[in-house]
Every structure is written in C-alpha cells, then in structure tokens.
PDB file of C-alpha atoms in Angstrom:
ATOM      1  CA  MET A   1      59.798   7.207 -33.535  1.00  0.00           C
ATOM      2  CA  LEU A   2      56.228   8.416 -33.554  1.00  0.00           C
ATOM      3  CA  ARG A   3      55.226  11.637 -31.906  1.00  0.00           C
ATOM      4  CA  ARG A   4      53.069  11.606 -28.814  1.00  0.00           C
ATOM      5  CA  LEU A   5      51.585  14.555 -26.980  1.00  0.00           C
ATOM      6  CA  ALA A   6      51.328  14.252 -23.236  1.00  0.00           C
ATOM      7  CA  ALA A   7      47.921  13.872 -21.658  1.00  0.00           C
ATOM      8  CA  LEU A   8      47.646  16.922 -19.456  1.00  0.00           C
ATOM      9  CA  ALA A   9      46.016  16.986 -16.040  1.00  0.00           C
ATOM     10  CA  ALA A  10      43.659  19.701 -14.848  1.00  0.00           C
ATOM     11  CA  ALA A  11      45.564  22.906 -14.223  1.00  0.00           C
ATOM     12  CA  ALA A  12      43.577  24.372 -11.308  1.00  0.00           C
ATOM     13  CA  THR A  13      40.694  23.617  -8.984  1.00  0.00           C
ATOM     14  CA  LEU A  14      38.404  26.373 -10.205  1.00  0.00           C
ATOM     15  CA  THR A  15      35.945  25.585 -13.007  1.00  0.00           C
ATOM     16  CA  ALA A  16      33.702  27.592 -15.263  1.00  0.00           C
ATOM     17  CA  THR A  17      30.500  26.184 -13.792  1.00  0.00           C
ATOM     18  CA  GLY A  18      27.803  28.819 -13.893  1.00  0.00           C
ATOM     19  CA  LEU A  19      29.931  31.295 -15.831  1.00  0.00           C
ATOM     20  CA  ALA A  20      29.208  32.716 -19.245  1.00  0.00           C
ATOM     21  CA  THR A  21      30.410  31.060 -22.444  1.00  0.00           C
ATOM     22  CA  PRO A  22      32.894  33.300 -24.302  1.00  0.00           C
ATOM     23  CA  ALA A  23      31.632  35.118 -27.355  1.00  0.00           C
ATOM     24  CA  ARG A  24      33.084  34.119 -30.701  1.00  0.00           C
ATOM     25  CA  ALA A  25      36.265  36.006 -31.535  1.00  0.00           C
ATOM     26  CA  ALA A  26      35.508  39.003 -33.716  1.00  0.00           C
ATOM     27  CA  THR A  27      38.934  39.268 -35.327  1.00  0.00           C
ATOM     28  CA  THR A  28      42.409  37.767 -35.547  1.00  0.00           C
ATOM     29  CA  THR A  29      45.898  39.058 -34.902  1.00  0.00           C
ATOM     30  CA  ALA A  30      49.473  37.813 -34.994  1.00  0.00           C
ATOM     31  CA  CYS A  31      49.982  35.549 -31.980  1.00  0.00           C
ATOM     32  CA  ARG A  32      53.524  36.897 -31.501  1.00  0.00           C
ATOM     33  CA  SER A  33      55.174  40.156 -32.464  1.00  0.00           C
ATOM     34  CA  GLU A  34      57.969  38.607 -34.538  1.00  0.00           C
ATOM     35  CA  ALA A  35      57.809  37.890 -38.258  1.00  0.00           C
ATOM     36  CA  GLY A  36      56.266  34.598 -39.324  1.00  0.00           C
ATOM     37  CA  SER A  37      53.849  34.389 -36.399  1.00  0.00           C
ATOM     38  CA  PRO A  38      50.668  32.371 -36.897  1.00  0.00           C
ATOM     39  CA  ARG A  39      47.317  34.133 -36.568  1.00  0.00           C
ATOM     40  CA  CYS A  40      45.362  33.899 -33.342  1.00  0.00           C
ATOM     41  CA  GLN A  41      41.733  34.625 -32.558  1.00  0.00           C
ATOM     42  CA  VAL A  42      41.202  37.620 -30.290  1.00  0.00           C
ATOM     43  CA  TRP A  43      38.907  38.627 -27.432  1.00  0.00           C
ATOM     44  CA  THR A  44      39.170  41.583 -25.081  1.00  0.00           C
ATOM     45  CA  GLY A  45      37.749  42.268 -21.655  1.00  0.00           C
ATOM     46  CA  LYS A  46      38.324  43.555 -18.153  1.00  0.00           C
ATOM     47  CA  VAL A  47      39.593  41.381 -15.336  1.00  0.00           C
ATOM     48  CA  ASP A  48      37.442  41.171 -12.238  1.00  0.00           C
ATOM     49  CA  TRP A  49      40.043  39.263 -10.218  1.00  0.00           C
ATOM     50  CA  ALA A  50      42.750  36.623 -10.390  1.00  0.00           C
ATOM     51  CA  PRO A  51      41.869  33.662  -8.113  1.00  0.00           C
ATOM     52  CA  ASP A  52      45.374  32.213  -8.422  1.00  0.00           C
ATOM     53  CA  GLY A  53      48.584  32.533 -10.429  1.00  0.00           C
ATOM     54  CA  ASP A  54      47.266  31.088 -13.683  1.00  0.00           C
ATOM     55  CA  THR A  55      43.540  31.886 -13.732  1.00  0.00           C
ATOM     56  CA  ILE A  56      41.589  35.111 -14.265  1.00  0.00           C
ATOM     57  CA  ARG A  57      37.889  36.015 -14.276  1.00  0.00           C
ATOM     58  CA  VAL A  58      36.993  38.351 -17.112  1.00  0.00           C
ATOM     59  CA  ASP A  59      34.028  40.426 -18.228  1.00  0.00           C
ATOM     60  CA  LEU A  60      34.340  39.907 -21.986  1.00  0.00           C
ATOM     61  CA  ALA A  61      33.723  42.837 -24.287  1.00  0.00           C
ATOM     62  CA  GLY A  62      31.001  42.452 -26.867  1.00  0.00           C
ATOM     63  CA  ASP A  63      29.145  39.497 -25.366  1.00  0.00           C
ATOM     64  CA  GLY A  64      26.226  41.656 -24.246  1.00  0.00           C
ATOM     65  CA  THR A  65      26.447  40.607 -20.590  1.00  0.00           C
ATOM     66  CA  LYS A  66      28.250  41.454 -17.360  1.00  0.00           C
ATOM     67  CA  ASP A  67      28.774  37.766 -16.654  1.00  0.00           C
ATOM     68  CA  LEU A  68      32.308  36.703 -15.735  1.00  0.00           C
ATOM     69  CA  VAL A  69      34.236  34.046 -17.611  1.00  0.00           C
ATOM     70  CA  SER A  70      36.913  32.007 -15.834  1.00  0.00           C
ATOM     71  CA  VAL A  71      39.932  31.901 -18.160  1.00  0.00           C
ATOM     72  CA  ARG A  72      42.876  29.523 -17.743  1.00  0.00           C
ATOM     73  CA  ILE A  73      46.067  31.253 -18.876  1.00  0.00           C
ATOM     74  CA  LEU A  74      47.852  29.335 -21.614  1.00  0.00           C
ATOM     75  CA  GLY A  75      51.454  28.253 -21.284  1.00  0.00           C
ATOM     76  CA  ILE A  76      51.908  28.555 -17.529  1.00  0.00           C
ATOM     77  CA  GLN A  77      51.419  26.421 -14.436  1.00  0.00           C
ATOM     78  CA  ALA A  78      51.430  28.075 -11.022  1.00  0.00           C
ATOM     79  CA  MET A  79      51.757  26.213  -7.754  1.00  0.00           C
ATOM     80  CA  GLU A  80      48.407  25.388  -6.204  1.00  0.00           C
ATOM     81  CA  MET A  81      46.309  27.671  -4.021  1.00  0.00           C
ATOM     82  CA  LYS A  82      44.396  26.124  -1.114  1.00  0.00           C
ATOM     83  CA  THR A  83      42.318  29.123  -0.028  1.00  0.00           C
ATOM     84  CA  TYR A  84      41.160  31.670  -2.606  1.00  0.00           C
ATOM     85  CA  SER A  85      40.377  35.230  -1.591  1.00  0.00           C
ATOM     86  CA  HIS A  86      40.226  38.786  -2.870  1.00  0.00           C
ATOM     87  CA  TYR A  87      42.158  39.637   0.283  1.00  0.00           C
ATOM     88  CA  PRO A  88      45.853  38.671   0.068  1.00  0.00           C
ATOM     89  CA  GLU A  89      46.175  38.096   3.822  1.00  0.00           C
ATOM     90  CA  ARG A  90      43.507  35.389   3.670  1.00  0.00           C
ATOM     91  CA  ARG A  91      45.104  33.369   0.895  1.00  0.00           C
ATOM     92  CA  ARG A  92      46.747  30.024   1.550  1.00  0.00           C
ATOM     93  CA  GLY A  93      48.580  27.719  -0.810  1.00  0.00           C
ATOM     94  CA  ASP A  94      51.660  25.711  -1.697  1.00  0.00           C
ATOM     95  CA  CYS A  95      55.004  27.454  -1.481  1.00  0.00           C
ATOM     96  CA  HIS A  96      55.224  30.004  -4.360  1.00  0.00           C
ATOM     97  CA  ALA A  97      51.457  29.927  -5.012  1.00  0.00           C
ATOM     98  CA  ILE A  98      50.633  33.166  -3.192  1.00  0.00           C
ATOM     99  CA  ALA A  99      53.627  34.966  -4.716  1.00  0.00           C
ATOM    100  CA  ALA A 100      52.491  33.967  -8.200  1.00  0.00           C
ATOM    101  CA  ASN A 101      48.953  35.166  -7.480  1.00  0.00           C
ATOM    102  CA  SER A 102      50.241  38.537  -6.282  1.00  0.00           C
ATOM    103  CA  ARG A 103      52.603  38.994  -9.222  1.00  0.00           C
ATOM    104  CA  LEU A 104      49.832  38.200 -11.702  1.00  0.00           C
ATOM    105  CA  GLU A 105      47.658  40.848 -10.077  1.00  0.00           C
ATOM    106  CA  GLU A 106      50.485  43.388 -10.401  1.00  0.00           C
ATOM    107  CA  LEU A 107      50.963  42.683 -14.103  1.00  0.00           C
ATOM    108  CA  LEU A 108      47.234  42.939 -14.780  1.00  0.00           C
ATOM    109  CA  ALA A 109      46.988  46.196 -12.815  1.00  0.00           C
ATOM    110  CA  ALA A 110      49.828  47.671 -14.885  1.00  0.00           C
ATOM    111  CA  GLY A 111      47.492  47.415 -17.870  1.00  0.00           C
ATOM    112  CA  GLY A 112      44.477  48.757 -16.002  1.00  0.00           C
ATOM    113  CA  ASN A 113      43.109  45.184 -15.806  1.00  0.00           C
ATOM    114  CA  TYR A 114      42.132  45.401 -19.477  1.00  0.00           C
ATOM    115  CA  VAL A 115      43.306  42.289 -21.305  1.00  0.00           C
ATOM    116  CA  ARG A 116      43.616  40.845 -24.770  1.00  0.00           C
ATOM    117  CA  LEU A 117      42.962  37.109 -24.934  1.00  0.00           C
ATOM    118  CA  THR A 118      44.269  35.030 -27.817  1.00  0.00           C
ATOM    119  CA  SER A 119      44.397  31.406 -28.894  1.00  0.00           C
ATOM    120  CA  LEU A 120      44.855  29.427 -32.067  1.00  0.00           C
ATOM    121  CA  LYS A 121      41.553  27.639 -31.466  1.00  0.00           C
ATOM    122  CA  ALA A 122      38.457  29.043 -29.784  1.00  0.00           C
ATOM    123  CA  SER A 123      37.605  25.526 -28.587  1.00  0.00           C
ATOM    124  CA  SER A 124      40.730  25.100 -26.421  1.00  0.00           C
ATOM    125  CA  ARG A 125      39.595  24.320 -22.858  1.00  0.00           C
ATOM    126  CA  SER A 126      40.790  23.157 -19.457  1.00  0.00           C
ATOM    127  CA  GLU A 127      38.024  21.853 -17.172  1.00  0.00           C
ATOM    128  CA  GLY A 128      35.472  23.850 -19.130  1.00  0.00           C
ATOM    129  CA  ARG A 129      37.475  27.067 -18.959  1.00  0.00           C
ATOM    130  CA  PRO A 130      38.734  28.672 -22.167  1.00  0.00           C
ATOM    131  CA  LEU A 131      42.509  28.462 -22.552  1.00  0.00           C
ATOM    132  CA  ARG A 132      43.906  31.809 -23.658  1.00  0.00           C
ATOM    133  CA  SER A 133      47.168  33.699 -23.822  1.00  0.00           C
ATOM    134  CA  VAL A 134      46.745  36.928 -21.874  1.00  0.00           C
ATOM    135  CA  ALA A 135      48.293  40.293 -22.693  1.00  0.00           C
ATOM    136  CA  VAL A 136      48.021  43.769 -21.173  1.00  0.00           C
ATOM    137  CA  LYS A 137      48.781  47.046 -22.929  1.00  0.00           C
ATOM    138  CA  ILE A 138      51.631  49.021 -21.374  1.00  0.00           C
ATOM    139  CA  ASP A 139      53.044  52.150 -23.014  1.00  0.00           C
ATOM    140  CA  GLY A 140      50.955  51.445 -26.087  1.00  0.00           C
ATOM    141  CA  GLN A 141      52.220  47.877 -26.584  1.00  0.00           C
ATOM    142  CA  TRP A 142      50.646  44.536 -25.759  1.00  0.00           C
ATOM    143  CA  ARG A 143      52.828  42.624 -23.292  1.00  0.00           C
ATOM    144  CA  ASP A 144      52.322  38.904 -22.814  1.00  0.00           C
ATOM    145  CA  VAL A 145      51.560  38.208 -19.158  1.00  0.00           C
ATOM    146  CA  GLY A 146      52.284  34.484 -19.229  1.00  0.00           C
ATOM    147  CA  GLU A 147      55.703  34.932 -20.780  1.00  0.00           C
ATOM    148  CA  GLN A 148      56.575  37.463 -18.088  1.00  0.00           C
ATOM    149  CA  MET A 149      55.398  35.130 -15.313  1.00  0.00           C
ATOM    150  CA  VAL A 150      57.591  32.341 -16.701  1.00  0.00           C
ATOM    151  CA  ARG A 151      60.606  34.597 -17.247  1.00  0.00           C
ATOM    152  CA  GLU A 152      60.427  35.891 -13.682  1.00  0.00           C
ATOM    153  CA  GLY A 153      60.211  32.335 -12.330  1.00  0.00           C
ATOM    154  CA  TYR A 154      56.748  32.580 -10.777  1.00  0.00           C
ATOM    155  CA  THR A 155      55.319  29.714 -12.846  1.00  0.00           C
ATOM    156  CA  LEU A 156      56.448  26.675 -14.750  1.00  0.00           C
ATOM    157  CA  TRP A 157      56.164  26.622 -18.530  1.00  0.00           C
ATOM    158  CA  GLN A 158      53.415  24.242 -19.647  1.00  0.00           C
ATOM    159  CA  ALA A 159      53.079  23.248 -23.289  1.00  0.00           C
ATOM    160  CA  TRP A 160      49.515  22.490 -24.384  1.00  0.00           C
ATOM    161  CA  PRO A 161      48.583  20.267 -27.353  1.00  0.00           C
ATOM    162  CA  GLY A 162      47.223  22.313 -30.244  1.00  0.00           C
ATOM    163  CA  GLU A 163      48.167  25.696 -28.699  1.00  0.00           C
ATOM    164  CA  TRP A 164      51.800  26.020 -29.669  1.00  0.00           C
ATOM    165  CA  ALA A 165      52.047  29.655 -30.755  1.00  0.00           C
ATOM    166  CA  MET A 166      53.958  30.872 -27.679  1.00  0.00           C
ATOM    167  CA  ASP A 167      55.865  27.710 -26.773  1.00  0.00           C
ATOM    168  CA  GLU A 168      59.248  28.724 -28.189  1.00  0.00           C
ATOM    169  CA  ALA A 169      59.120  32.058 -26.367  1.00  0.00           C
ATOM    170  CA  TYR A 170      58.037  30.401 -23.114  1.00  0.00           C
ATOM    171  CA  HIS A 171      60.709  27.710 -23.440  1.00  0.00           C
ATOM    172  CA  ARG A 172      63.355  30.423 -23.714  1.00  0.00           C
ATOM    173  CA  ALA A 173      61.818  32.324 -20.799  1.00  0.00           C
ATOM    174  CA  ALA A 174      61.781  29.221 -18.583  1.00  0.00           C
ATOM    175  CA  ARG A 175      65.417  28.429 -19.293  1.00  0.00           C
ATOM    176  CA  GLU A 176      66.329  32.054 -18.540  1.00  0.00           C
ATOM    177  CA  ALA A 177      64.515  31.951 -15.195  1.00  0.00           C
ATOM    178  CA  ALA A 178      66.147  28.639 -14.273  1.00  0.00           C
ATOM    179  CA  ALA A 179      69.648  29.837 -15.184  1.00  0.00           C
ATOM    180  CA  ALA A 180      69.172  32.946 -13.052  1.00  0.00           C
ATOM    181  CA  GLY A 181      67.677  31.052 -10.076  1.00  0.00           C
ATOM    182  CA  ARG A 182      64.552  33.213  -9.983  1.00  0.00           C
ATOM    183  CA  GLU A 183      61.637  32.509  -7.625  1.00  0.00           C
ATOM    184  CA  LEU A 184      60.683  28.824  -8.154  1.00  0.00           C
ATOM    185  CA  TYR A 185      64.255  28.114  -9.246  1.00  0.00           C
ATOM    186  CA  ASP A 186      65.696  29.477  -5.985  1.00  0.00           C
ATOM    187  CA  THR A 187      66.240  26.085  -4.376  1.00  0.00           C
ATOM    188  CA  ASP A 188      65.936  27.173  -0.734  1.00  0.00           C
ATOM    189  CA  SER A 189      63.382  29.994  -0.960  1.00  0.00           C
ATOM    190  CA  CYS A 190      60.695  28.027   0.902  1.00  0.00           C
ATOM    191  CA  LYS A 191      62.925  26.677   3.655  1.00  0.00           C
ATOM    192  CA  PRO A 192      66.589  25.653   3.677  1.00  0.00           C
ATOM    193  CA  GLY A 193      67.370  21.948   3.444  1.00  0.00           C
ATOM    194  CA  PRO A 194      67.211  19.047   3.721  1.00  0.00           C
ATOM    195  CA  ALA A 195      70.527  18.033   2.106  1.00  0.00           C
ATOM    196  CA  GLN A 196      70.770  21.495   0.601  1.00  0.00           C
ATOM    197  CA  ASN A 197      74.388  21.082  -0.482  1.00  0.00           C
ATOM    198  CA  SER A 198      74.097  17.602  -1.969  1.00  0.00           C
ATOM    199  CA  GLY A 199      73.999  18.854  -5.572  1.00  0.00           C
ATOM    200  CA  LEU A 200      71.161  16.572  -6.659  1.00  0.00           C
ATOM    201  CA  THR A 201      70.399  16.671 -10.368  1.00  0.00           C
ATOM    202  CA  LEU A 202      67.375  15.565 -12.375  1.00  0.00           C
ATOM    203  CA  THR A 203      67.310  14.040 -15.841  1.00  0.00           C
ATOM    204  CA  VAL A 204      64.216  12.925 -17.734  1.00  0.00           C
ATOM    205  CA  ASN A 205      63.973  10.536 -20.642  1.00  0.00           C
ATOM    206  CA  ALA A 206      61.010  11.977 -22.495  1.00  0.00           C
ATOM    207  CA  ASP A 207      61.192   9.907 -25.674  1.00  0.00           C
ATOM    208  CA  ALA A 208      61.040   6.199 -24.898  1.00  0.00           C
ATOM    209  CA  ASP A 209      62.321   3.648 -27.394  1.00  0.00           C
ATOM    210  CA  GLY A 210      59.619   2.687 -29.878  1.00  0.00           C
ATOM    211  CA  LEU A 211      56.086   3.901 -29.307  1.00  0.00           C
ATOM    212  CA  ASP A 212      55.839   5.812 -26.047  1.00  0.00           C
ATOM    213  CA  GLU A 213      52.374   4.335 -25.403  1.00  0.00           C
ATOM    214  CA  LYS A 214      53.825   0.816 -25.632  1.00  0.00           C
ATOM    215  CA  ASN A 215      56.895   1.533 -23.517  1.00  0.00           C
ATOM    216  CA  LEU A 216      55.725   3.602 -20.572  1.00  0.00           C
ATOM    217  CA  ASN A 217      58.650   2.595 -18.404  1.00  0.00           C
ATOM    218  CA  GLY A 218      60.980   3.918 -21.099  1.00  0.00           C
ATOM    219  CA  GLU A 219      59.904   7.347 -19.889  1.00  0.00           C
ATOM    220  CA  TRP A 220      61.600   8.097 -16.605  1.00  0.00           C
ATOM    221  CA  PHE A 221      62.979  10.611 -14.136  1.00  0.00           C
ATOM    222  CA  ARG A 222      66.505   9.999 -12.826  1.00  0.00           C
ATOM    223  CA  ILE A 223      67.725  11.687  -9.650  1.00  0.00           C
ATOM    224  CA  HIS A 224      71.502  11.651  -9.331  1.00  0.00           C
ATOM    225  CA  ASN A 225      73.373  12.282  -6.096  1.00  0.00           C
ATOM    226  CA  PRO A 226      76.979  13.341  -6.787  1.00  0.00           C
ATOM    227  CA  SER A 227      77.796  13.804  -3.106  1.00  0.00           C
ATOM    228  CA  ALA A 228      79.578  11.456  -0.730  1.00  0.00           C
ATOM    229  CA  ALA A 229      76.527  11.118   1.533  1.00  0.00           C
ATOM    230  CA  ALA A 230      73.237   9.341   0.888  1.00  0.00           C
ATOM    231  CA  VAL A 231      70.186  11.639   0.632  1.00  0.00           C
ATOM    232  CA  PRO A 232      66.805  10.491   2.036  1.00  0.00           C
ATOM    233  CA  ILE A 233      63.984  11.750  -0.224  1.00  0.00           C
ATOM    234  CA  ALA A 234      60.855  10.235   1.354  1.00  0.00           C
ATOM    235  CA  GLY A 235      58.027  12.723   0.850  1.00  0.00           C
ATOM    236  CA  TRP A 236      59.803  14.484  -2.001  1.00  0.00           C
ATOM    237  CA  TRP A 237      58.012  14.418  -5.346  1.00  0.00           C
ATOM    238  CA  VAL A 238      58.530  14.664  -9.085  1.00  0.00           C
ATOM    239  CA  ARG A 239      56.187  16.052 -11.718  1.00  0.00           C
ATOM    240  CA  ASP A 240      56.027  17.200 -15.285  1.00  0.00           C
ATOM    241  CA  SER A 241      54.480  20.591 -16.060  1.00  0.00           C
ATOM    242  CA  GLY A 242      50.996  19.236 -15.248  1.00  0.00           C
ATOM    243  CA  LEU A 243      49.560  18.919 -11.751  1.00  0.00           C
ATOM    244  CA  ARG A 244      50.122  15.194 -11.319  1.00  0.00           C
ATOM    245  CA  ARG A 245      52.960  14.161  -9.076  1.00  0.00           C
ATOM    246  CA  TYR A 246      54.742  11.042  -7.846  1.00  0.00           C
ATOM    247  CA  THR A 247      55.672  11.177  -4.152  1.00  0.00           C
ATOM    248  CA  PHE A 248      58.578   9.047  -2.946  1.00  0.00           C
ATOM    249  CA  PRO A 249      57.580   6.481  -0.302  1.00  0.00           C
ATOM    250  CA  ALA A 250      59.093   6.109   3.156  1.00  0.00           C
ATOM    251  CA  GLY A 251      62.618   4.784   3.115  1.00  0.00           C
ATOM    252  CA  THR A 252      63.577   6.112  -0.326  1.00  0.00           C
ATOM    253  CA  VAL A 253      67.232   7.132  -0.396  1.00  0.00           C
ATOM    254  CA  VAL A 254      69.452   8.335  -3.238  1.00  0.00           C
ATOM    255  CA  PRO A 255      72.752   6.566  -2.556  1.00  0.00           C
ATOM    256  CA  ALA A 256      76.021   8.472  -2.462  1.00  0.00           C
ATOM    257  CA  GLY A 257      77.264   8.752  -6.026  1.00  0.00           C
ATOM    258  CA  GLY A 258      74.148   6.898  -7.203  1.00  0.00           C
ATOM    259  CA  ASP A 259      70.708   7.287  -8.712  1.00  0.00           C
ATOM    260  CA  VAL A 260      67.024   6.725  -8.104  1.00  0.00           C
ATOM    261  CA  TYR A 261      64.662   6.306 -11.062  1.00  0.00           C
ATOM    262  CA  VAL A 262      60.933   6.884 -11.365  1.00  0.00           C
ATOM    263  CA  HIS A 263      59.434   4.987 -14.304  1.00  0.00           C
ATOM    264  CA  ILE A 264      56.115   6.236 -15.626  1.00  0.00           C
ATOM    265  CA  GLY A 265      54.395   2.841 -15.964  1.00  0.00           C
ATOM    266  CA  LYS A 266      53.735  -0.098 -13.665  1.00  0.00           C
ATOM    267  CA  GLY A 267      56.285  -2.348 -11.976  1.00  0.00           C
ATOM    268  CA  LYS A 268      57.619  -3.587  -8.665  1.00  0.00           C
ATOM    269  CA  ASN A 269      59.455  -0.963  -6.649  1.00  0.00           C
ATOM    270  CA  THR A 270      63.039  -1.575  -5.639  1.00  0.00           C
ATOM    271  CA  ALA A 271      65.401   0.571  -3.606  1.00  0.00           C
ATOM    272  CA  THR A 272      66.465   2.578  -6.663  1.00  0.00           C
ATOM    273  CA  HIS A 273      63.699   2.004  -9.237  1.00  0.00           C
ATOM    274  CA  LYS A 274      60.198   3.307  -8.504  1.00  0.00           C
ATOM    275  CA  TYR A 275      57.086   2.942 -10.677  1.00  0.00           C
ATOM    276  CA  TRP A 276      54.440   5.654 -10.953  1.00  0.00           C
ATOM    277  CA  GLY A 277      51.770   3.291 -12.272  1.00  0.00           C
ATOM    278  CA  LEU A 278      50.354   5.596 -14.957  1.00  0.00           C
ATOM    279  CA  THR A 279      48.621   4.200 -18.032  1.00  0.00           C
ATOM    280  CA  LYS A 280      49.653   6.915 -20.496  1.00  0.00           C
ATOM    281  CA  PRO A 281      52.939   8.679 -21.232  1.00  0.00           C
ATOM    282  CA  ILE A 282      53.315  12.162 -19.761  1.00  0.00           C
ATOM    283  CA  PHE A 283      56.216  13.876 -21.506  1.00  0.00           C
ATOM    284  CA  THR A 284      55.874  15.826 -24.744  1.00  0.00           C
ATOM    285  CA  ASN A 285      58.432  14.729 -27.315  1.00  0.00           C
ATOM    286  CA  VAL A 286      60.358  17.338 -29.265  1.00  0.00           C
ATOM    287  CA  ASP A 287      58.737  17.288 -32.700  1.00  0.00           C
ATOM    288  CA  PRO A 288      59.294  20.435 -34.788  1.00  0.00           C
ATOM    289  CA  ALA A 289      57.097  19.149 -37.598  1.00  0.00           C
ATOM    290  CA  ASN A 290      54.131  19.274 -35.207  1.00  0.00           C
ATOM    291  CA  HIS A 291      55.254  22.458 -33.431  1.00  0.00           C
ATOM    292  CA  ALA A 292      56.263  20.611 -30.233  1.00  0.00           C
ATOM    293  CA  VAL A 293      59.371  22.225 -28.785  1.00  0.00           C
ATOM    294  CA  GLY A 294      59.777  20.362 -25.474  1.00  0.00           C
ATOM    295  CA  ASP A 295      58.635  20.146 -21.870  1.00  0.00           C
ATOM    296  CA  GLY A 296      60.175  19.708 -18.423  1.00  0.00           C
ATOM    297  CA  GLY A 297      60.598  17.504 -15.366  1.00  0.00           C
ATOM    298  CA  TYR A 298      60.867  18.806 -11.791  1.00  0.00           C
ATOM    299  CA  LEU A 299      61.932  17.537  -8.342  1.00  0.00           C
ATOM    300  CA  PHE A 300      60.465  19.156  -5.209  1.00  0.00           C
ATOM    301  CA  ASP A 301      61.466  18.538  -1.606  1.00  0.00           C
ATOM    302  CA  VAL A 302      59.206  18.205   1.438  1.00  0.00           C
ATOM    303  CA  HIS A 303      59.113  21.993   1.932  1.00  0.00           C
ATOM    304  CA  GLY A 304      57.932  22.656  -1.613  1.00  0.00           C
ATOM    305  CA  ASP A 305      61.287  23.894  -2.873  1.00  0.00           C
ATOM    306  CA  LEU A 306      62.156  23.041  -6.458  1.00  0.00           C
ATOM    307  CA  ARG A 307      65.491  21.297  -5.974  1.00  0.00           C
ATOM    308  CA  ALA A 308      66.361  20.031  -9.448  1.00  0.00           C
ATOM    309  CA  TRP A 309      64.869  20.200 -12.931  1.00  0.00           C
ATOM    310  CA  MET A 310      65.371  19.530 -16.596  1.00  0.00           C
ATOM    311  CA  ILE A 311      63.747  21.836 -19.128  1.00  0.00           C
ATOM    312  CA  TYR A 312      64.270  20.186 -22.477  1.00  0.00           C
ATOM    313  CA  PRO A 313      65.662  20.338 -25.015  1.00  0.00           C
ATOM    314  CA  GLU A 314      68.710  21.671 -23.243  1.00  0.00           C
ATOM    315  CA  VAL A 315      70.478  24.282 -25.361  1.00  0.00           C
TER     316      VAL A 315
END
C-alpha cells in the first residue's frame, strides 16, 4: 500500500502579513538530545508575545531589524482563539484555547522569553508563517516547549509532512497525556455531559485499502456506544489533528451497543453512515521508511470537551 501524507489545514487565523522574513539559519544543531538525531537549522530570538497556544511573535537575532516574525510552533495544535489580546481577561476562544495560551506564556517566561527555533527545512511554512520547533533554556538546558505542551495535554500532537524530527517524542507525549487524562483529555473539563457515562469510544481507519486517494471512504471514524442507551450526538464533531472538522447533523444518534461512521469522501448519509465530502485523504499513514509515525482522530461534544480519541499507532 502506497504512503500518503495528509493534506493539512491552516493551523491558526493569524498570518505573517506585514512581518519580516526570517533570516537564513546561521548554524545547525541536533534536533533532539538523544543519539542518532538528525540535524536541524537554528535561529534564536526573543518573544514579543504569544497570540494563542501554538503561535509566537519573535524578534529574530541577527536579522538586523526589530521587526517581529509570526512563528507557527511545529508539532502542536491548540484549540482556536476567537479574541486575541495581550491581556488575559480580554481573551476569548474555544474551550481549552485560553488555558493553552496561558501555559505557553508561562513556559516562554521560564526561559526569559528567549527562544531557539529549529526545523529540518527553512522553507517549512503554514499560511506564510515559518514552522519551527521552539525551545527555551532552563537551568542551562534547552527544553522543547511543544513537547511539554503536548505532554501536559494543552494541545494535540500534529504531525507535519517533511518536519518529522520530533514526531516520535510528541507521539509518546500525546499518549502519556491521554492515558493520564490531562487537560484536553479530561472528558468533562469544559462542562459535564451530555451522556457523560456512556463510554463512547472512537476508532479511525487511517490506511484505506489500496491507494488512499482512490478510496477516500476507506478512511473513516467509527464511534461506538457500548451502553444500553442511545446517545444523540447532533452538534458533536470529529477531526484529525488539523483544524478541519465534521459536525454531526440534527438527528444523529449512536444506537445502544452500535456504531456511527464518518467516511472521509462523498456519499449519501444514512442513520449510521455519514460522509464528510472531502476530496483528499486526511490521515497520515504509519510509514517508518518515510519517517511517518502516526496521527490521531478526535471526537468533541457540543461543549467542546474531547470525549473520545485514537492516537495511532496504539502501543
């Protein structure tokens, strides 16, 4: 079966319009601390502020200007902010968005807001913003901010084509956060219910039979209801680690002991089989030869609580 990398949606609403272009990296370093790490290009700078939980604005060292560069943090996906502000009390956003923004600010402040930015390729971008892993120096050691955000459950892990250096570490961190029920993975942290005790589970089929591009409906989400009572899920939604989401229409119910599927491609909806209508596959296949270690699927309820998930491969 051929490998296919998911087409990723834009990760945040901010863009780099009007901001400086990053200077070319002056040096390289090991992307990770462990033996066998690939080499990454390196930039340094000071953070001006963090507009949300996965974006920072940085005054880059050595570029000869005081202009700020909007940097999208590699490997993480925070819930979306609606109102951006330097003042925490003025911020508004999806459930977990403000908490992620605040935690990112704390981690940056612990390093004096001085950051090291790294990536395998200087050209990696999201909506014009450079994609970079971000680290701060604490007690003389560089600590990866994104990995910490994932491990503490403030953000989802998001694999990015061509920028695989940290994926194994982030995959482990995401599974650790999920197992411990931290932040996003606390299933009633936004608001209890509905059907809080139903035990819904989520499975994704990321690798369709044959070519994924030719068998879009072979990629699917399956929501299973093990309880003895049907669970209405109108207004709930599923997503991968990107921003796109499929929202269940009015009248959707997961039957007692039964399942509801969401197929990625086009088709005619039935009571238990829904069709997203996308034209490209979304899930990243596990492909060690091309450094792809997995991805995830997620089910959110009407309050924004993450109710079920599958971070794959499951270990």
